[in-house]
Amino acid sequence: GEMAKFDPETKEFQIFSGAPAPRKRGGYPHTLRVAADGKKVWWTDAALGVASIDTESFEVKFYKLPSADQVQGGGARGEARGVTPYGIDLAPDGKVWYTKLNGQRVGRIDPTKADGDPEQIKEWEPPVHGPRRLHVAADGLVWVPGWASGDIASYDEAKDEWKVYDLPHGVNSLPYALNIHPQTGDIWICGTGSDSM
């Protein structure tokens, strides 16, 4: 439940609580991204939500995510509540995008909005199932793998428009993660079920 910073020159670690005070620790830190300006590190905590740490003051900020209409049922800690914040990525405009694997949601945090502002955190139900490690392109499109549906989708927030693309191996693809070529914009996808790229 902690976060660590490793300095490759000094070979030293600094360890920080993965949750804001007064919690002693986070639940299950999962995926992280460093902001382009290096001032914050963002991560999903599969049991708690989304958090950031300031790289100078080391202050942790926790974002409580919407809970309405989440999947209920058994599973590991966090999954039992149907939340499971999973993938995360930072958009060029500074917005933070995340997925809720078992909650069947794609969400967005706008750090420029005040806490409590209804526009600060928004969630959508994507047309793909089992969203895992999403990525945001240079043009702002959000690309989401549908692990359980064997497809990928793009989302344009400005147009509120989803587009779905079936993968060659369909549901046997099990696309776990994707990334975007920085020059060409090509979407690269790993098919964990089809053992393909």
GROMACS .gro file of N, CA, C and O in nm, residues 29-119:
model
  364
   29PRO      N    1  -0.209  -0.007  -0.463
   29PRO     CA    2  -0.162   0.075  -0.574
   29PRO      C    3  -0.137  -0.011  -0.696
   29PRO      O    4  -0.074  -0.117  -0.685
   30HIS      N    5  -0.186   0.033  -0.812
   30HIS     CA    6  -0.187  -0.056  -0.928
   30HIS      C    7  -0.108  -0.005  -1.048
   30HIS      O    8  -0.013  -0.066  -1.090
   31THR      N    9  -0.151   0.106  -1.109
   31THR     CA   10  -0.085   0.159  -1.229
   31THR      C   11  -0.052   0.304  -1.203
   31THR      O   12  -0.130   0.375  -1.141
   32LEU      N   13   0.065   0.351  -1.251
   32LEU     CA   14   0.102   0.490  -1.224
   32LEU      C   15   0.154   0.560  -1.350
   32LEU      O   16   0.199   0.495  -1.444
   33ARG      N   17   0.144   0.693  -1.347
   33ARG     CA   18   0.196   0.778  -1.454
   33ARG      C   19   0.255   0.904  -1.391
   33ARG      O   20   0.202   0.955  -1.292
   34VAL      N   21   0.362   0.956  -1.452
   34VAL     CA   22   0.426   1.079  -1.406
   34VAL      C   23   0.382   1.193  -1.498
   34VAL      O   24   0.386   1.179  -1.621
   35ALA      N   25   0.339   1.304  -1.440
   35ALA     CA   26   0.296   1.420  -1.518
   35ALA      C   27   0.412   1.471  -1.602
   35ALA      O   28   0.528   1.458  -1.566
   36ALA      N   29   0.380   1.531  -1.717
   36ALA     CA   30   0.482   1.579  -1.811
   36ALA      C   31   0.577   1.679  -1.747
   36ALA      O   32   0.696   1.681  -1.778
   37ASP      N   33   0.526   1.760  -1.655
   37ASP     CA   34   0.612   1.858  -1.589
   37ASP      C   35   0.687   1.800  -1.469
   37ASP      O   36   0.766   1.870  -1.404
   38GLY      N   37   0.662   1.673  -1.438
   38GLY     CA   38   0.731   1.605  -1.329
   38GLY      C   39   0.685   1.643  -1.191
   38GLY      O   40   0.741   1.596  -1.092
   39LYS      N   41   0.581   1.725  -1.180
   39LYS     CA   42   0.541   1.775  -1.048
   39LYS      C   43   0.450   1.680  -0.971
   39LYS      O   44   0.435   1.693  -0.851
   40LYS      N   45   0.385   1.587  -1.043
   40LYS     CA   46   0.296   1.493  -0.974
   40LYS      C   47   0.310   1.354  -1.033
   40LYS      O   48   0.337   1.338  -1.152
   41VAL      N   49   0.289   1.257  -0.947
   41VAL     CA   50   0.275   1.118  -0.989
   41VAL      C   51   0.133   1.077  -0.956
   41VAL      O   52   0.084   1.101  -0.845
   42TRP      N   53   0.065   1.021  -1.055
   42TRP     CA   54  -0.074   0.977  -1.040
   42TRP      C   55  -0.079   0.825  -1.044
   42TRP      O   56  -0.002   0.762  -1.117
   43TRP      N   57  -0.171   0.766  -0.966
   43TRP     CA   58  -0.188   0.621  -0.973
   43TRP      C   59  -0.330   0.581  -0.938
   43TRP      O   60  -0.404   0.656  -0.875
   44THR      N   61  -0.363   0.460  -0.983
   44THR     CA   62  -0.489   0.400  -0.941
   44THR      C   63  -0.460   0.310  -0.821
   44THR      O   64  -0.357   0.242  -0.817
   45ASP      N   65  -0.550   0.312  -0.726
   45ASP     CA   66  -0.546   0.220  -0.613
   45ASP      C   67  -0.670   0.132  -0.631
   45ASP      O   68  -0.782   0.180  -0.620
   46ALA      N   69  -0.648   0.006  -0.664
   46ALA     CA   70  -0.759  -0.083  -0.701
   46ALA      C   71  -0.860  -0.102  -0.589
   46ALA      O   72  -0.973  -0.144  -0.613
   47ALA      N   73  -0.822  -0.071  -0.466
   47ALA     CA   74  -0.916  -0.084  -0.354
   47ALA      C   75  -0.978   0.048  -0.314
   47ALA      O   76  -1.081   0.049  -0.248
   48LEU      N   77  -0.914   0.161  -0.352
   48LEU     CA   78  -0.959   0.289  -0.296
   48LEU      C   79  -1.004   0.393  -0.399
   48LEU      O   80  -1.099   0.465  -0.377
   49GLY      N   81  -0.933   0.407  -0.509
   49GLY     CA   82  -0.968   0.512  -0.605
   49GLY      C   83  -0.848   0.559  -0.683
   49GLY      O   84  -0.765   0.479  -0.726
   50VAL      N   85  -0.835   0.689  -0.701
   50VAL     CA   86  -0.723   0.749  -0.774
   50VAL      C   87  -0.654   0.847  -0.680
   50VAL      O   88  -0.720   0.918  -0.603
   51ALA      N   89  -0.521   0.851  -0.685
   51ALA     CA   90  -0.446   0.939  -0.597
   51ALA      C   91  -0.332   1.004  -0.674
   51ALA      O   92  -0.293   0.958  -0.782
   52SER      N   93  -0.280   1.112  -0.616
   52SER     CA   94  -0.160   1.175  -0.671
   52SER      C   95  -0.068   1.212  -0.555
   52SER      O   96  -0.113   1.229  -0.442
   53ILE      N   97   0.060   1.221  -0.586
   53ILE     CA   98   0.158   1.266  -0.487
   53ILE      C   99   0.239   1.380  -0.550
   53ILE      O  100   0.280   1.370  -0.666
   54ASP      N  101   0.255   1.486  -0.476
   54ASP     CA  102   0.337   1.599  -0.519
   54ASP      C  103   0.483   1.558  -0.505
   54ASP      O  104   0.525   1.513  -0.398
   55THR      N  105   0.563   1.572  -0.612
   55THR     CA  106   0.701   1.522  -0.608
   55THR      C  107   0.795   1.612  -0.531
   55THR      O  108   0.913   1.578  -0.514
   56GLU      N  109   0.747   1.726  -0.481
   56GLU     CA  110   0.832   1.813  -0.398
   56GLU      C  111   0.790   1.809  -0.251
   56GLU      O  112   0.872   1.788  -0.163
   57SER      N  113   0.659   1.826  -0.226
   57SER     CA  114   0.611   1.826  -0.087
   57SER      C  115   0.575   1.685  -0.039
   57SER      O  116   0.562   1.662   0.080
   58PHE      N  117   0.558   1.593  -0.134
   58PHE     CA  118   0.519   1.453  -0.107
   58PHE      C  119   0.381   1.443  -0.043
   58PHE      O  120   0.348   1.344   0.022
   59GLU      N  121   0.300   1.545  -0.062
   59GLU     CA  122   0.161   1.542  -0.014
   59GLU      C  123   0.079   1.452  -0.107
   59GLU      O  124   0.085   1.464  -0.229
   60VAL      N  125   0.001   1.363  -0.045
   60VAL     CA  126  -0.085   1.272  -0.120
   60VAL      C  127  -0.226   1.329  -0.125
   60VAL      O  128  -0.279   1.373  -0.022
   61LYS      N  129  -0.284   1.329  -0.244
   61LYS     CA  130  -0.424   1.371  -0.259
   61LYS      C  131  -0.503   1.253  -0.314
   61LYS      O  132  -0.461   1.189  -0.410
   62PHE      N  133  -0.615   1.225  -0.250
   62PHE     CA  134  -0.699   1.113  -0.290
   62PHE      C  135  -0.827   1.164  -0.353
   62PHE      O  136  -0.888   1.259  -0.302
   63TYR      N  137  -0.867   1.106  -0.464
   63TYR     CA  138  -0.990   1.144  -0.534
   63TYR      C  139  -1.093   1.034  -0.515
   63TYR      O  140  -1.072   0.921  -0.559
   64LYS      N  141  -1.202   1.068  -0.447
   64LYS     CA  142  -1.310   0.971  -0.426
   64LYS      C  143  -1.391   0.962  -0.553
   64LYS      O  144  -1.447   1.061  -0.600
   65LEU      N  145  -1.396   0.844  -0.611
   65LEU     CA  146  -1.462   0.825  -0.739
   65LEU      C  147  -1.610   0.796  -0.722
   65LEU      O  148  -1.654   0.746  -0.618
   66PRO      N  149  -1.691   0.825  -0.824
   66PRO     CA  150  -1.835   0.795  -0.818
   66PRO      C  151  -1.858   0.647  -0.790
   66PRO      O  152  -1.783   0.561  -0.836
   67SER      N  153  -1.961   0.617  -0.714
   67SER     CA  154  -1.988   0.478  -0.678
   67SER      C  155  -2.122   0.426  -0.731
   67SER      O  156  -2.151   0.309  -0.719
   68ALA      N  157  -2.205   0.513  -0.788
   68ALA     CA  158  -2.337   0.471  -0.834
   68ALA      C  159  -2.328   0.368  -0.945
   68ALA      O  160  -2.241   0.375  -1.033
   69ASP      N  161  -2.417   0.270  -0.940
   69ASP     CA  162  -2.431   0.168  -1.045
   69ASP      C  163  -2.308   0.082  -1.065
   69ASP      O  164  -2.283   0.034  -1.175
   70GLN      N  165  -2.231   0.062  -0.960
   70GLN     CA  166  -2.112  -0.021  -0.975
   70GLN      C  167  -2.149  -0.169  -0.958
   70GLN      O  168  -2.245  -0.205  -0.894
   71VAL      N  169  -2.065  -0.254  -1.019
   71VAL     CA  170  -2.086  -0.398  -1.012
   71VAL      C  171  -2.072  -0.444  -0.868
   71VAL      O  172  -1.982  -0.399  -0.797
   72GLN      N  173  -2.158  -0.531  -0.824
   72GLN     CA  174  -2.149  -0.588  -0.690
   72GLN      C  175  -2.118  -0.737  -0.704
   72GLN      O  176  -2.150  -0.799  -0.803
   73GLY      N  177  -2.054  -0.795  -0.603
   73GLY     CA  178  -2.029  -0.938  -0.609
   73GLY      C  179  -1.897  -0.972  -0.545
   73GLY      O  180  -1.829  -0.888  -0.487
   74GLY      N  181  -1.857  -1.098  -0.561
   74GLY     CA  182  -1.736  -1.147  -0.497
   74GLY      C  183  -1.611  -1.104  -0.570
   74GLY      O  184  -1.614  -1.033  -0.669
   75GLY      N  185  -1.498  -1.149  -0.519
   75GLY     CA  186  -1.370  -1.115  -0.581
   75GLY      C  187  -1.272  -1.066  -0.478
   75GLY      O  188  -1.298  -1.068  -0.359
   76ALA      N  189  -1.158  -1.022  -0.527
   76ALA     CA  190  -1.053  -0.974  -0.438
   76ALA      C  191  -1.094  -0.840  -0.376
   76ALA      O  192  -1.193  -0.779  -0.415
   77ARG      N  193  -1.015  -0.796  -0.280
   77ARG     CA  194  -1.041  -0.668  -0.215
   77ARG      C  195  -1.053  -0.559  -0.321
   77ARG      O  196  -0.972  -0.551  -0.412
   78GLY      N  197  -1.151  -0.475  -0.308
   78GLY     CA  198  -1.173  -0.371  -0.409
   78GLY      C  199  -1.267  -0.422  -0.516
   78GLY      O  200  -1.366  -0.360  -0.548
   79GLU      N  201  -1.238  -0.539  -0.571
   79GLU     CA  202  -1.324  -0.595  -0.674
   79GLU      C  203  -1.462  -0.629  -0.617
   79GLU      O  204  -1.562  -0.620  -0.685
   80ALA      N  205  -1.466  -0.668  -0.490
   80ALA     CA  206  -1.593  -0.703  -0.428
   80ALA      C  207  -1.689  -0.585  -0.425
   80ALA      O  208  -1.809  -0.602  -0.425
   81ARG      N  209  -1.633  -0.464  -0.425
   81ARG     CA  210  -1.719  -0.346  -0.428
   81ARG      C  211  -1.748  -0.300  -0.570
   81ARG      O  212  -1.812  -0.199  -0.592
   82GLY      N  213  -1.694  -0.374  -0.668
   82GLY     CA  214  -1.723  -0.342  -0.806
   82GLY      C  215  -1.655  -0.218  -0.858
   82GLY      O  216  -1.695  -0.161  -0.958
   83VAL      N  217  -1.551  -0.172  -0.792
   83VAL     CA  218  -1.485  -0.049  -0.833
   83VAL      C  219  -1.361  -0.082  -0.916
   83VAL      O  220  -1.357  -0.060  -1.035
   84THR      N  221  -1.259  -0.134  -0.854
   84THR     CA  222  -1.135  -0.174  -0.915
   84THR      C  223  -1.078  -0.072  -1.012
   84THR      O  224  -1.065  -0.098  -1.131
   85PRO      N  225  -1.042   0.049  -0.966
   85PRO     CA  226  -0.970   0.141  -1.054
   85PRO      C  227  -0.844   0.072  -1.106
   85PRO      O  228  -0.769   0.012  -1.028
   86TYR      N  229  -0.821   0.078  -1.236
   86TYR     CA  230  -0.721  -0.009  -1.297
   86TYR      C  231  -0.617   0.069  -1.377
   86TYR      O  232  -0.514   0.105  -1.326
   87GLY      N  233  -0.647   0.096  -1.504
   87GLY     CA  234  -0.553   0.170  -1.587
   87GLY      C  235  -0.564   0.320  -1.562
   87GLY      O  236  -0.666   0.369  -1.514
   88ILE      N  237  -0.457   0.393  -1.597
   88ILE     CA  238  -0.459   0.538  -1.582
   88ILE      C  239  -0.366   0.598  -1.687
   88ILE      O  240  -0.266   0.536  -1.725
   89ASP      N  241  -0.401   0.716  -1.736
   89ASP     CA  242  -0.312   0.788  -1.827
   89ASP      C  243  -0.339   0.937  -1.815
   89ASP      O  244  -0.448   0.979  -1.772
   90LEU      N  245  -0.240   1.016  -1.854
   90LEU     CA  246  -0.249   1.161  -1.845
   90LEU      C  247  -0.259   1.219  -1.985
   90LEU      O  248  -0.176   1.191  -2.071
   91ALA      N  249  -0.362   1.300  -2.007
   91ALA     CA  250  -0.385   1.361  -2.138
   91ALA      C  251  -0.296   1.483  -2.157
   91ALA      O  252  -0.250   1.543  -2.059
   92PRO      N  253  -0.271   1.522  -2.283
   92PRO     CA  254  -0.190   1.642  -2.307
   92PRO      C  255  -0.245   1.768  -2.241
   92PRO      O  256  -0.169   1.858  -2.205
   93ASP      N  257  -0.378   1.773  -2.219
   93ASP     CA  258  -0.437   1.892  -2.157
   93ASP      C  259  -0.435   1.886  -2.004
   93ASP      O  260  -0.491   1.973  -1.937
   94GLY      N  261  -0.371   1.783  -1.947
   94GLY     CA  262  -0.357   1.773  -1.802
   94GLY      C  263  -0.466   1.693  -1.733
   94GLY      O  264  -0.458   1.667  -1.613
   95LYS      N  265  -0.569   1.652  -1.808
   95LYS     CA  266  -0.674   1.569  -1.747
   95LYS      C  267  -0.620   1.428  -1.723
   95LYS      O  268  -0.531   1.381  -1.793
   96VAL      N  269  -0.678   1.363  -1.622
   96VAL     CA  270  -0.636   1.229  -1.582
   96VAL      C  271  -0.749   1.132  -1.616
   96VAL      O  272  -0.862   1.150  -1.572
   97TRP      N  273  -0.718   1.032  -1.697
   97TRP     CA  274  -0.817   0.932  -1.739
   97TRP      C  275  -0.788   0.800  -1.672
   97TRP      O  276  -0.671   0.763  -1.654
   98TYR      N  277  -0.893   0.727  -1.633
   98TYR     CA  278  -0.875   0.599  -1.566
   98TYR      C  279  -0.986   0.503  -1.608
   98TYR      O  280  -1.088   0.543  -1.664
   99THR      N  281  -0.964   0.376  -1.581
   99THR     CA  282  -1.068   0.275  -1.602
   99THR      C  283  -1.106   0.213  -1.470
   99THR      O  284  -1.026   0.210  -1.375
  100LYS      N  285  -1.228   0.162  -1.464
  100LYS     CA  286  -1.272   0.078  -1.353
  100LYS      C  287  -1.304  -0.058  -1.415
  100LYS      O  288  -1.405  -0.075  -1.482
  101LEU      N  289  -1.214  -0.151  -1.394
  101LEU     CA  290  -1.224  -0.281  -1.458
  101LEU      C  291  -1.358  -0.348  -1.430
  101LEU      O  292  -1.434  -0.378  -1.522
  102ASN      N  293  -1.390  -0.373  -1.305
  102ASN     CA  294  -1.515  -0.442  -1.272
  102ASN      C  295  -1.634  -0.347  -1.260
  102ASN      O  296  -1.748  -0.390  -1.261
  103GLY      N  297  -1.607  -0.220  -1.251
  103GLY     CA  298  -1.715  -0.123  -1.248
  103GLY      C  299  -1.765  -0.089  -1.387
  103GLY      O  300  -1.865  -0.022  -1.403
  104GLN      N  301  -1.693  -0.137  -1.492
  104GLN     CA  302  -1.731  -0.114  -1.630
  104GLN      C  303  -1.746   0.036  -1.657
  104GLN      O  304  -1.848   0.084  -1.703
  105ARG      N  305  -1.640   0.111  -1.625
  105ARG     CA  306  -1.642   0.255  -1.643
  105ARG      C  307  -1.509   0.308  -1.695
  105ARG      O  308  -1.403   0.250  -1.669
  106VAL      N  309  -1.517   0.420  -1.767
  106VAL     CA  310  -1.400   0.501  -1.800
  106VAL      C  311  -1.427   0.636  -1.737
  106VAL      O  312  -1.536   0.692  -1.751
  107GLY      N  313  -1.329   0.688  -1.663
  107GLY     CA  314  -1.350   0.813  -1.593
  107GLY      C  315  -1.243   0.915  -1.623
  107GLY      O  316  -1.136   0.882  -1.676
  108ARG      N  317  -1.275   1.039  -1.588
  108ARG     CA  318  -1.183   1.149  -1.612
  108ARG      C  319  -1.182   1.243  -1.492
  108ARG      O  320  -1.287   1.280  -1.440
  109ILE      N  321  -1.063   1.280  -1.448
  109ILE     CA  322  -1.046   1.379  -1.342
  109ILE      C  323  -0.985   1.503  -1.404
  109ILE      O  324  -0.886   1.494  -1.477
  110ASP      N  325  -1.044   1.619  -1.375
  110ASP     CA  326  -0.988   1.745  -1.419
  110ASP      C  327  -0.930   1.814  -1.296
  110ASP      O  328  -1.003   1.872  -1.216
  111PRO      N  329  -0.796   1.806  -1.278
  111PRO     CA  330  -0.735   1.861  -1.156
  111PRO      C  331  -0.749   2.013  -1.143
  111PRO      O  332  -0.726   2.067  -1.035
  112THR      N  333  -0.787   2.081  -1.250
  112THR     CA  334  -0.803   2.227  -1.242
  112THR      C  335  -0.936   2.265  -1.177
  112THR      O  336  -0.954   2.380  -1.138
  113LYS      N  337  -1.028   2.170  -1.167
  113LYS     CA  338  -1.158   2.197  -1.105
  113LYS      C  339  -1.150   2.174  -0.954
  113LYS      O  340  -1.078   2.087  -0.906
  114ALA      N  341  -1.225   2.252  -0.881
  114ALA     CA  342  -1.225   2.242  -0.735
  114ALA      C  343  -1.292   2.114  -0.688
  114ALA      O  344  -1.381   2.061  -0.755
  115ASP      N  345  -1.249   2.067  -0.571
  115ASP     CA  346  -1.314   1.950  -0.512
  115ASP      C  347  -1.462   1.980  -0.493
  115ASP      O  348  -1.500   2.087  -0.447
  116GLY      N  349  -1.546   1.884  -0.531
  116GLY     CA  350  -1.690   1.902  -0.519
  116GLY      C  351  -1.755   1.956  -0.645
  116GLY      O  352  -1.877   1.948  -0.660
  117ASP      N  353  -1.677   2.011  -0.736
  117ASP     CA  354  -1.730   2.059  -0.864
  117ASP      C  355  -1.776   1.937  -0.943
  117ASP      O  356  -1.699   1.843  -0.962
  118PRO      N  357  -1.902   1.934  -0.992
  118PRO     CA  358  -1.950   1.816  -1.065
  118PRO      C  359  -1.871   1.788  -1.192
  118PRO      O  360  -1.877   1.677  -1.245
  119GLU      N  361  -1.796   1.886  -1.241
  119GLU     CA  362  -1.715   1.865  -1.361
  119GLU      C  363  -1.575   1.814  -1.328
  119GLU      O  364  -1.496   1.785  -1.418
   0.00000   0.00000   0.00000
